[in-house]
């Protein structure tokens, strides 16, 4: 395995090796440079960091527990499975870590309006939440298909005072929402902060979102060392754009710990209806950065498919592309049916209803754990709660 | 000097400003698109911008998004656009600029793109989502100087500060494309005062011709912009006409007429 020098990336222009960068229209470039400078400032500013961590603690409810899923582990007859309970964070997913950071930064930069794209609605809810907390005007772009399948989150965003803009273009999913948010931002860039929800988009977003999310891995690392006395053998997290996975992985990149990112195989890789970007895609440029993506031979972006709206995206964060090429992380795909099975298993074995996104990671743990001895430890990022998915899953 | 440089010299002689006409290549289909483009060239377009359709045009408003969608539905890809370019080049000597997002070019291969674009008779390339910080990877394989071979047309936005304007201008060639306002293509509301200001700041750092685009539609808009810039870009307005007259038997002459009145407005009173 190649040693991954975590602190090397990204370079000053936002490149993670051959990936990342800033591929946007000129209108947005000055705003990205301004954001990069501001982010650089707050990353070093003790006052900002203190305020951020206080909010993570008192508002978001961190640290989230690391829970030893004993019934699941004994059912699997293998490695011990621990769940990092991001589902217990305020708003029910890890997304709040990043939106608190970005909203604080928006305030620091004097911006009073925020916009965001959302797929499953978790990032939209988390953005609407912090906008309410800081008294900011908030617009959320969401595909019409996702509005249909994640209706509960649409209601939450509206209750929180956000305006939800339905996006009909394409398949009405996350990619289309992001297109529309970028278009809106081009026209409003002078007074509007774009809160990107994943480790995707142009620099500095992939690095910034990772840094706001790395609290997940920092806590998990400390918790497992305290509880088990040693590092885990493997980390597992689902990957759509890849923010919960990057957040868990990053603090472990220099450790001898295996990492598995789980993409959505949708109806099956062979059907072509999937979102397995790293497993099957090729290198291209979408939404401001270079990374693996699902595209045809002409460079047109293809539609992704997954039962889980949060994984239904044909791109992936550039740092994951680098981790894949360096073989520092392994990327696999779990299909809709496997994810649904894992969803049900976790409900009845542990009394936890996971998000369909996170269920992909659980499903991979159900494959990995039986292959390992009970002395080994797997940490799964339970990135969100599943209440939002009750309309999708037949009860 | 390539055709772009020669065109601006010729226009200067005639005391006219350039009418730069954008259409999405292959909208509504390749053969109608070629008829439309030929008519536009005959009716007075000075520089042709051929849009390469892309699935996710994040810098474009709804009109060009839909035109791109129509072309893609007809199977138009970069290879087809280059074939169209070749076809147009056989009929006219007007400068042709390929207007694209980066991904179709990246996928085609930067070297192959350069070779084939030159062979087809293109004079310039404008890549909407490729700022100068990232563009070396595309141009490193360009063998001729840009004024002779392929010019790299760069965008300047209303948000671009003066020192950045200078950086961009340094590596630009052909002309500078000044975006009239913050927003996607086809947005409303032209502020001529602001555009004049931006044009002046740009002239202070570059001697390249300046063409202004985004949201320019009427002959009045054209005349106003022509009084401050060296060229006027019309895109969404042509695409809107194509869309409104998709089934109209006179589609081609409707577009040609729009070109004629726009071109008239670029001629400066002596």
XYZ file of C-alpha atoms in Angstrom:
665
model
C 0.000 0.000 0.000
C 1.299 3.435 -0.910
C 1.741 5.740 2.007
C -0.643 8.626 1.648
C 0.869 11.907 2.687
C -2.381 13.442 3.856
C -1.070 16.892 4.574
C 0.239 17.312 1.016
C -3.160 17.773 -0.555
C -4.565 19.868 -1.973
C -1.903 22.169 -3.426
C -2.455 25.929 -3.408
C -4.683 25.766 -6.486
C -6.796 22.997 -5.035
C -5.336 20.027 -6.870
C -5.390 16.595 -5.283
C -2.744 15.148 -7.570
C -4.398 15.194 -11.006
C -7.863 15.895 -9.531
C -9.741 18.839 -8.084
C -8.917 22.352 -9.233
C -11.253 25.172 -10.179
C -13.148 24.654 -13.425
C -15.763 27.406 -13.360
C -16.798 30.424 -15.378
C -14.858 33.618 -14.787
C -17.787 35.283 -12.980
C -17.330 32.837 -10.090
C -13.528 32.837 -9.980
C -13.072 36.017 -7.904
C -15.620 34.692 -5.386
C -13.759 31.382 -5.119
C -10.451 33.176 -4.619
C -12.049 35.355 -1.942
C -13.526 32.269 -0.282
C -10.183 30.504 -0.404
C -8.473 33.440 1.320
C -11.213 33.683 3.956
C -11.083 29.949 4.569
C -7.335 30.116 4.947
C -7.806 32.839 7.588
C -10.432 31.057 9.662
C -8.593 27.739 9.502
C -5.844 29.403 11.564
C -8.064 31.645 13.647
C -8.458 30.373 17.228
C -11.585 32.498 17.778
C -13.342 30.994 14.774
C -12.304 27.472 15.638
C -13.456 27.884 19.229
C -16.854 29.170 18.128
C -17.172 26.348 15.591
C -16.372 23.670 18.138
C -18.679 25.194 20.729
C -21.520 25.071 18.221
C -20.658 21.474 17.320
C -20.885 20.647 21.018
C -23.821 22.697 22.301
C -25.922 22.974 19.152
C -25.175 19.878 17.078
C -24.762 17.603 20.100
C -21.206 16.427 19.494
C -19.381 14.274 20.157
C -21.690 11.663 18.689
C -21.372 8.209 20.272
C -19.328 5.354 18.881
C -21.611 2.418 19.526
C -20.551 -1.215 19.639
C -23.296 -2.967 17.673
C -23.084 -6.247 19.590
C -26.186 -7.957 18.230
C -25.233 -7.112 14.654
C -21.658 -8.272 15.311
C -22.697 -11.585 16.812
C -25.205 -12.090 13.988
C -22.349 -11.632 11.509
C -19.993 -13.978 13.440
C -16.840 -12.043 12.685
C -15.254 -8.693 13.394
C -16.695 -6.344 15.991
C -18.793 -3.678 14.291
C -18.898 -0.187 15.764
C -21.251 2.490 14.503
C -20.286 6.153 14.473
C -23.654 7.638 15.318
C -23.868 10.691 13.054
C -27.587 9.979 12.911
C -27.742 11.366 16.450
C -26.330 14.757 15.447
C -28.828 17.615 15.271
C -30.968 17.388 12.093
C -30.224 13.667 11.903
C -27.090 13.461 9.782
C -23.450 14.470 9.570
C -24.369 17.345 7.226
C -24.774 19.780 10.138
C -20.999 19.744 10.860
C -20.267 21.298 7.504
C -23.187 23.723 7.381
C -22.298 25.139 10.801
C -18.756 25.726 9.567
C -19.795 27.292 6.275
C -22.505 29.481 7.804
C -20.039 30.777 10.377
C -17.649 31.494 7.527
C -20.402 33.239 5.552
C -21.030 35.480 8.544
C -17.302 36.094 8.870
C -17.279 37.220 5.218
C -20.299 39.477 5.777
C -22.704 37.472 3.590
C -26.330 37.399 4.724
C -27.773 35.086 2.069
C -27.022 31.423 1.601
C -27.962 28.922 -1.081
C -27.488 25.164 -1.245
C -28.236 22.162 -3.408
C -29.670 19.042 -1.862
C -30.340 15.452 -2.879
C -31.773 13.505 0.035
C -32.661 16.793 1.660
C -30.315 16.293 4.625
C -27.911 18.967 3.448
C -30.844 21.224 2.600
C -32.282 20.769 6.085
C -28.877 21.326 7.681
C -28.389 24.516 5.652
C -31.908 25.772 6.422
C -31.213 25.046 10.081
C -28.039 27.102 10.318
C -29.616 29.861 8.235
C -32.364 30.074 10.858
C -29.783 29.950 13.651
C -27.785 32.831 12.180
C -30.730 34.797 10.754
C -29.767 34.355 7.120
C -31.934 34.232 4.020
C -31.879 30.712 2.587
C -32.710 29.173 -0.782
C -32.457 25.454 -1.417
C -32.324 23.887 -4.889
C -33.768 20.393 -5.057
C -34.672 18.124 -7.975
C -38.363 17.374 -8.459
C -37.793 13.607 -8.212
C -36.031 14.100 -4.882
C -38.783 16.453 -3.680
C -41.197 13.602 -4.356
C -39.197 10.879 -2.626
C -37.917 12.951 0.306
C -41.052 14.955 1.039
C -40.537 15.001 4.807
C -37.296 16.913 4.399
C -38.973 19.436 2.099
C -41.464 20.173 4.860
C -38.670 20.556 7.376
C -36.811 23.044 5.166
C -39.959 25.106 4.714
C -40.678 25.084 8.459
C -37.160 26.339 9.042
C -37.889 29.325 6.835
C -36.043 28.283 3.685
C -37.392 28.679 0.197
C -37.254 25.414 -1.765
C -36.702 25.781 -5.532
C -37.831 22.711 -7.498
C -35.436 21.780 -10.325
C -37.083 19.960 -13.214
C -34.185 19.602 -15.619
C -32.430 16.275 -16.238
C -33.687 13.546 -13.947
C -34.650 16.019 -11.220
C -31.974 14.729 -8.860
C -28.837 15.966 -7.116
C -26.770 16.727 -10.242
C -29.554 18.903 -11.628
C -29.992 20.674 -8.291
C -26.287 21.477 -8.263
C -26.414 22.786 -11.856
C -29.229 25.126 -10.909
C -27.581 26.281 -7.680
C -24.437 27.144 -9.662
C -26.493 29.069 -12.228
C -28.254 30.992 -9.497
C -24.949 31.707 -7.786
C -23.472 33.186 -10.983
C -26.182 35.850 -10.810
C -26.060 36.437 -7.065
C -22.405 35.872 -6.314
C -21.760 39.338 -4.916
C -23.916 38.926 -1.814
C -24.624 35.191 -1.629
C -22.640 32.363 -0.051
C -22.997 28.965 -1.692
C -23.008 26.223 0.939
C -21.892 23.131 -0.989
C -22.860 19.963 0.848
C -20.203 17.540 -0.269
C -16.448 17.289 -0.783
C -17.142 18.183 -4.412
C -17.268 21.410 -6.407
C -14.431 23.825 -7.144
C -11.567 24.518 -4.744
C -11.689 25.323 -1.838
C -14.913 23.351 -1.256
C -13.498 19.803 -1.316
C -10.797 20.677 1.228
C -13.016 22.958 3.282
C -15.906 20.508 3.574
C -13.457 17.738 4.474
C -11.986 19.922 7.195
C -15.409 20.740 8.635
C -16.308 17.032 8.541
C -13.052 15.585 9.853
C -14.437 15.945 13.383
C -16.186 12.621 12.658
C -12.903 10.752 12.246
C -11.123 12.664 14.993
C -13.796 11.678 17.483
C -14.014 8.104 16.224
C -10.244 7.697 16.476
C -10.167 8.941 20.056
C -13.253 6.922 21.020
C -12.028 3.609 19.654
C -8.577 4.061 21.195
C -10.237 4.692 24.544
C -12.717 1.859 24.226
C -10.628 -0.857 22.544
C -7.106 0.359 23.181
C -6.146 0.108 19.525
C -6.991 1.445 16.101
C -9.737 -0.177 14.056
C -8.835 -2.538 11.234
C -11.271 -1.059 8.798
C -13.437 1.994 8.212
C -16.546 1.797 6.055
C -18.613 4.728 4.790
C -21.004 5.355 1.934
C -19.907 7.636 -0.916
C -22.165 9.834 -3.012
C -20.140 13.028 -3.277
C -18.229 11.585 -0.344
C -18.367 14.016 2.598
C -19.171 11.589 5.405
C -16.537 9.177 4.109
C -13.859 11.883 3.824
C -14.792 13.112 7.302
C -14.277 9.645 8.765
C -11.250 8.654 6.673
C -9.113 11.767 6.800
C -7.865 11.596 10.403
C -6.877 7.959 9.780
C -5.048 8.360 6.441
C -1.600 8.069 7.995
C -2.637 5.102 10.153
C -2.474 1.423 9.146
C -6.260 1.290 8.850
C -8.141 -0.070 5.844
C -10.735 2.198 4.254
C -13.710 1.159 2.190
C -15.960 3.619 0.376
C -19.333 2.231 -0.639
C -21.044 3.557 -3.730
C -24.553 2.820 -4.906
C -24.845 -0.007 -7.430
C -28.517 0.950 -7.880
C -30.332 -1.725 -9.858
C -27.008 -3.467 -10.511
C -23.802 -2.363 -12.235
C -24.636 -4.539 -15.251
C -27.959 -2.714 -15.817
C -26.180 0.631 -16.228
C -28.604 2.073 -13.665
C -26.252 2.851 -10.814
C -24.166 5.582 -9.190
C -20.882 3.655 -8.913
C -18.679 6.517 -10.072
C -15.329 5.337 -8.727
C -15.986 1.684 -9.475
C -16.960 2.172 -13.110
C -16.427 5.808 -14.150
C -13.702 7.733 -15.943
C -11.944 11.051 -15.393
C -13.720 14.249 -16.378
C -14.720 17.727 -15.252
C -18.091 18.421 -13.661
C -19.342 21.036 -11.193
C -16.029 22.804 -10.948
C -13.558 20.004 -10.382
C -11.804 17.156 -12.097
C -12.605 13.724 -10.778
C -14.032 10.364 -11.732
C -17.536 10.540 -13.132
C -20.154 8.682 -15.077
C -19.960 9.913 -18.662
C -20.374 8.635 -22.180
C -17.666 8.499 -24.830
C -18.479 12.075 -25.910
C -17.955 13.505 -22.437
C -21.665 13.968 -21.737
C -22.484 13.295 -18.110
C -24.695 10.277 -17.581
C -27.595 9.943 -15.222
C -27.020 8.151 -11.960
C -29.523 5.812 -10.323
C -29.933 4.850 -6.696
C -32.777 4.187 -4.311
C -30.976 6.579 -2.016
C -31.254 10.197 -3.134
C -28.046 11.157 -1.338
C -25.943 8.721 -3.374
C -27.747 9.411 -6.663
C -24.922 11.495 -8.169
C -22.705 10.816 -11.227
C -19.643 12.563 -9.779
C -17.510 12.171 -6.659
C -15.196 14.357 -4.611
C -11.679 14.703 -6.099
C -9.869 13.517 -2.973
C -11.660 10.169 -3.241
C -10.371 9.875 -6.818
C -6.853 10.371 -5.485
C -7.338 7.881 -2.628
C -8.550 5.369 -5.197
C -5.579 5.874 -7.534
C -3.138 5.649 -4.611
C -4.955 2.511 -3.483
C -5.232 4.112 -0.055
C -8.958 3.429 -0.042
C -10.941 0.706 -1.751
C -14.241 1.520 -3.409
C -17.015 -1.007 -3.802
C -20.683 -0.884 -4.753
C -23.813 -2.105 -2.991
C -27.106 -2.370 -4.859
C -30.564 -1.154 -3.824
C -31.670 -4.571 -2.611
C -28.583 -5.195 -0.488
C -29.001 -1.725 1.044
C -32.661 -2.386 1.861
C -31.762 -5.719 3.480
C -29.133 -4.005 5.619
C -31.621 -1.261 6.487
C -34.052 -3.842 7.865
C -31.348 -5.808 9.662
C -30.128 -2.775 11.560
C -33.692 -1.841 12.535
C -34.434 -5.199 14.145
C -31.000 -6.067 15.485
C -30.006 -2.739 17.004
C -33.156 -0.625 17.205
C -31.632 1.935 14.851
C -33.332 3.085 11.653
C -30.487 4.102 9.335
C -30.708 6.377 6.307
C -30.753 4.470 3.015
C -27.413 6.117 2.207
C -25.826 4.766 5.397
C -27.494 1.388 4.803
C -25.069 0.901 1.902
C -22.186 1.098 4.382
C -23.961 -1.308 6.751
C -24.463 -3.743 3.872
C -20.726 -3.672 3.122
C -19.979 -4.282 6.828
C -22.239 -7.326 6.614
C -19.953 -8.618 3.833
C -16.644 -7.688 5.495
C -17.289 -8.675 9.129
C -17.834 -12.422 8.603
C -14.476 -12.604 6.788
C -12.652 -11.290 9.839
C -11.887 -12.564 13.322
C -13.709 -11.320 16.424
C -10.517 -9.593 17.535
C -10.789 -7.211 14.591
C -12.739 -3.956 14.585
C -14.761 -2.336 11.824
C -16.032 1.220 12.249
C -19.026 2.066 10.081
C -20.135 5.633 9.618
C -23.841 5.687 10.309
C -24.086 8.997 8.522
C -27.797 9.662 8.975
C -31.117 8.512 10.335
C -33.737 6.853 8.168
C -36.997 8.564 9.112
C -36.846 10.479 5.834
C -36.906 7.192 3.915
C -40.056 5.648 5.361
C -41.959 6.633 2.232
C -39.511 4.653 0.068
C -39.192 1.503 2.152
C -42.231 -0.799 2.275
C -43.029 -1.257 5.937
C -2.336 36.572 -38.398
C -5.371 34.266 -38.330
C -8.848 35.132 -39.547
C -9.852 36.736 -36.238
C -7.070 39.317 -36.348
C -7.730 40.027 -40.013
C -11.455 40.465 -39.358
C -10.909 43.121 -36.697
C -8.493 44.978 -39.006
C -10.998 44.919 -41.833
C -13.810 46.123 -39.596
C -11.676 48.972 -38.311
C -11.161 50.087 -41.920
C -14.914 49.999 -42.503
C -15.635 51.737 -39.181
C -17.856 48.905 -38.056
C -17.976 46.830 -34.957
C -18.025 43.032 -35.062
C -21.280 41.150 -34.880
C -20.415 37.876 -33.187
C -23.199 35.335 -33.659
C -23.543 32.315 -31.383
C -25.583 29.256 -32.179
C -25.523 25.794 -30.683
C -24.123 23.514 -33.373
C -26.679 20.975 -34.489
C -29.751 22.751 -33.153
C -32.387 21.697 -34.077
C -30.551 19.117 -36.214
C -27.338 19.126 -38.211
C -28.748 19.912 -41.647
C -31.070 22.726 -40.490
C -28.300 24.050 -38.294
C -25.965 24.252 -41.308
C -28.654 26.092 -43.314
C -29.178 28.538 -40.441
C -25.440 29.134 -40.025
C -24.851 29.654 -43.745
C -27.696 32.174 -43.855
C -26.297 33.953 -40.786
C -22.895 34.273 -42.423
C -24.465 35.581 -45.638
C -26.602 38.056 -43.687
C -23.653 39.734 -42.019
C -22.307 37.835 -39.013
C -18.627 38.795 -38.759
C -17.506 36.064 -36.377
C -19.282 32.767 -35.829
C -19.369 31.121 -32.410
C -20.332 27.482 -32.631
C -21.600 26.075 -29.347
C -20.624 22.493 -28.555
C -23.642 20.965 -26.794
C -23.075 19.715 -23.244
C -25.299 17.801 -20.848
C -24.697 20.142 -17.894
C -24.295 23.718 -19.118
C -24.002 25.468 -15.740
C -23.142 28.882 -17.205
C -26.173 28.944 -19.477
C -29.726 30.117 -19.004
C -32.793 28.087 -20.008
C -32.767 29.088 -23.706
C -29.274 27.765 -24.432
C -29.822 24.804 -22.090
C -32.771 23.770 -24.248
C -30.882 24.353 -27.503
C -28.077 22.162 -26.163
C -30.659 19.541 -25.215
C -32.130 19.543 -28.741
C -28.697 19.102 -30.318
C -27.776 16.293 -27.912
C -31.074 14.545 -28.583
C -30.047 14.552 -32.261
C -26.776 12.838 -31.380
C -24.499 15.846 -31.898
C -21.062 15.421 -30.330
C -17.766 17.277 -30.628
C -16.758 15.196 -33.645
C -19.964 16.242 -35.421
C -19.327 19.894 -34.513
C -15.850 19.672 -36.023
C -17.325 18.158 -39.184
C -19.823 21.024 -39.308
C -16.942 23.464 -38.882
C -15.176 21.902 -41.845
C -18.355 22.096 -43.889
C -18.876 25.804 -43.042
C -15.225 26.583 -43.709
C -15.608 25.334 -47.270
C -18.195 28.061 -47.883
C -16.876 31.050 -45.973
C -13.735 32.700 -44.658
C -15.364 34.236 -41.589
C -13.628 33.389 -38.309
C -15.090 30.404 -36.463
C -14.779 30.030 -32.708
C -15.664 26.817 -30.927
C -17.523 27.587 -27.728
C -17.483 24.665 -25.312
C -17.453 23.386 -21.790
C -14.210 21.625 -20.980
C -15.396 18.060 -20.492
C -16.243 17.229 -24.129
C -12.776 18.513 -25.148
C -11.014 16.645 -22.341
C -12.803 13.465 -23.334
C -11.967 13.985 -27.024
C -8.328 14.452 -26.021
C -6.585 17.828 -25.934
C -4.087 16.948 -28.668
C -6.647 15.387 -30.961
C -8.923 18.372 -30.399
C -6.217 20.855 -31.342
C -5.246 18.924 -34.455
C -8.825 18.380 -35.611
C -10.029 21.893 -34.792
C -7.160 23.337 -36.849
C -7.759 20.916 -39.687
C -11.463 21.783 -39.722
C -10.653 25.469 -40.081
C -11.496 26.786 -36.619
C -9.751 29.989 -35.561
C -10.437 30.145 -31.869
C -11.662 28.308 -28.810
C -13.582 29.614 -25.836
C -13.916 27.189 -22.950
C -16.469 28.555 -20.502
C -15.355 26.634 -17.432
C -11.596 26.725 -17.986
C -10.079 29.750 -16.223
C -6.475 30.682 -16.979
C -5.343 28.905 -13.812
C -6.330 25.563 -15.347
C -5.924 26.103 -19.078
C -2.274 25.055 -19.544
C -3.314 21.429 -19.586
C -5.352 22.155 -22.704
C -2.944 24.482 -24.489
C 0.415 22.854 -23.673
C 0.123 20.787 -26.839
C -0.774 23.758 -29.072
C 2.128 24.031 -31.483
C 1.489 27.325 -33.291
C 1.413 30.794 -31.725
C -2.228 31.603 -30.884
C -2.381 34.610 -33.241
C -1.516 32.288 -36.136
C -3.198 29.074 -35.121
C -5.987 28.730 -32.608
C -6.752 31.810 -30.511
C -7.760 31.218 -26.931
C -10.654 33.568 -26.260
C -10.918 34.355 -22.562
C -13.811 35.644 -20.498
C -13.683 38.738 -18.331
C -16.582 39.075 -15.880
C -18.070 42.104 -14.129
C -16.673 40.542 -10.945
C -13.104 40.363 -12.315
C -10.910 42.863 -10.433
C -8.417 44.998 -12.462
C -5.269 43.082 -11.489
C -6.917 39.822 -12.512
C -8.064 41.396 -15.811
C -4.391 42.021 -16.561
C -3.436 38.425 -15.731
C -6.174 37.053 -17.969
C -5.401 39.427 -20.837
C -1.758 38.392 -20.756
C -2.538 34.865 -21.928
C -5.535 35.713 -24.122
C -5.511 36.070 -27.870
C -7.946 36.957 -30.648
C -10.209 39.132 -28.540
C -11.435 39.430 -24.985
C -15.000 38.402 -24.251
C -16.432 40.758 -21.650
C -19.443 39.303 -19.869
C -22.000 42.122 -19.639
C -23.427 41.197 -16.244
C -23.303 38.643 -13.444
C -25.649 35.839 -14.395
C -26.087 33.057 -16.899
C -26.448 33.581 -20.652
C -29.654 35.253 -21.724
C -30.325 37.122 -18.437
C -32.217 40.425 -18.623
C -31.151 43.957 -17.917
C -28.258 45.655 -19.649
C -26.407 48.407 -17.795
C -24.503 50.285 -20.492
C -22.875 52.620 -17.968
C -21.297 49.725 -16.102
C -20.256 48.034 -19.340
C -18.552 51.238 -20.484
C -16.697 51.347 -17.163
C -15.561 47.717 -17.451
C -14.513 48.241 -21.052
C -12.387 51.202 -20.033
C -10.669 49.274 -17.218
C -9.982 46.483 -19.671
C -8.541 48.830 -22.302
C -6.120 50.069 -19.666
C -4.527 46.621 -19.404
C -4.922 45.170 -22.893
C -4.827 46.188 -26.510
C -6.888 43.192 -27.667
C -10.304 43.889 -29.202
C -13.162 43.639 -26.688
C -16.441 41.923 -27.492
C -19.346 42.139 -25.077
C -21.920 39.416 -24.642
C -24.674 37.923 -22.419
C -28.235 39.235 -22.618
C -27.861 41.361 -25.762
C -30.951 41.132 -27.904
C -32.380 44.217 -29.617
C -30.775 46.508 -32.241
C -30.834 49.219 -29.535
C -28.771 46.960 -27.232
C -26.373 46.289 -30.096
C -25.939 49.974 -30.934
C -25.370 50.852 -27.283
C -22.692 48.179 -26.857
C -21.123 48.919 -30.246
C -20.530 52.487 -29.113
C -18.188 51.281 -26.333
C -16.800 47.908 -27.470
C -15.219 46.397 -30.587
C -17.797 43.709 -30.990
C -21.196 42.546 -29.816
C -22.079 38.906 -29.126
C -25.635 37.697 -29.654
C -26.475 34.146 -28.627
C -29.624 33.509 -26.634
C -31.622 35.892 -28.834
C -30.850 33.761 -31.917
C -31.532 30.561 -30.012
C -34.840 31.935 -28.752
C -35.869 32.661 -32.351
C -34.866 29.161 -33.430
C -36.901 27.694 -30.604
C -39.966 29.840 -31.309
C -39.897 28.968 -34.996
C -38.848 25.329 -34.950
C -41.711 24.306 -37.241
C -41.873 27.539 -39.215
C -41.074 27.067 -42.926
C -39.260 30.445 -42.919
C -37.049 29.656 -39.890
C -33.843 30.302 -41.838
C -34.930 33.670 -43.232
C -36.280 34.764 -39.826
C -32.828 34.238 -38.318
C -31.141 35.908 -41.299
C -33.347 38.978 -40.865
C -32.405 39.172 -37.182
C -28.741 39.081 -38.226
C -29.281 41.873 -40.788
C -30.876 44.305 -38.338
C -28.286 43.477 -35.688
C -25.429 43.991 -38.140
C -26.837 47.376 -39.215
C -26.693 48.456 -35.571
C -22.936 47.749 -35.430
C -22.198 50.333 -38.106
C -21.121 53.512 -36.429
C -22.416 56.879 -37.559
C -19.487 58.735 -39.100
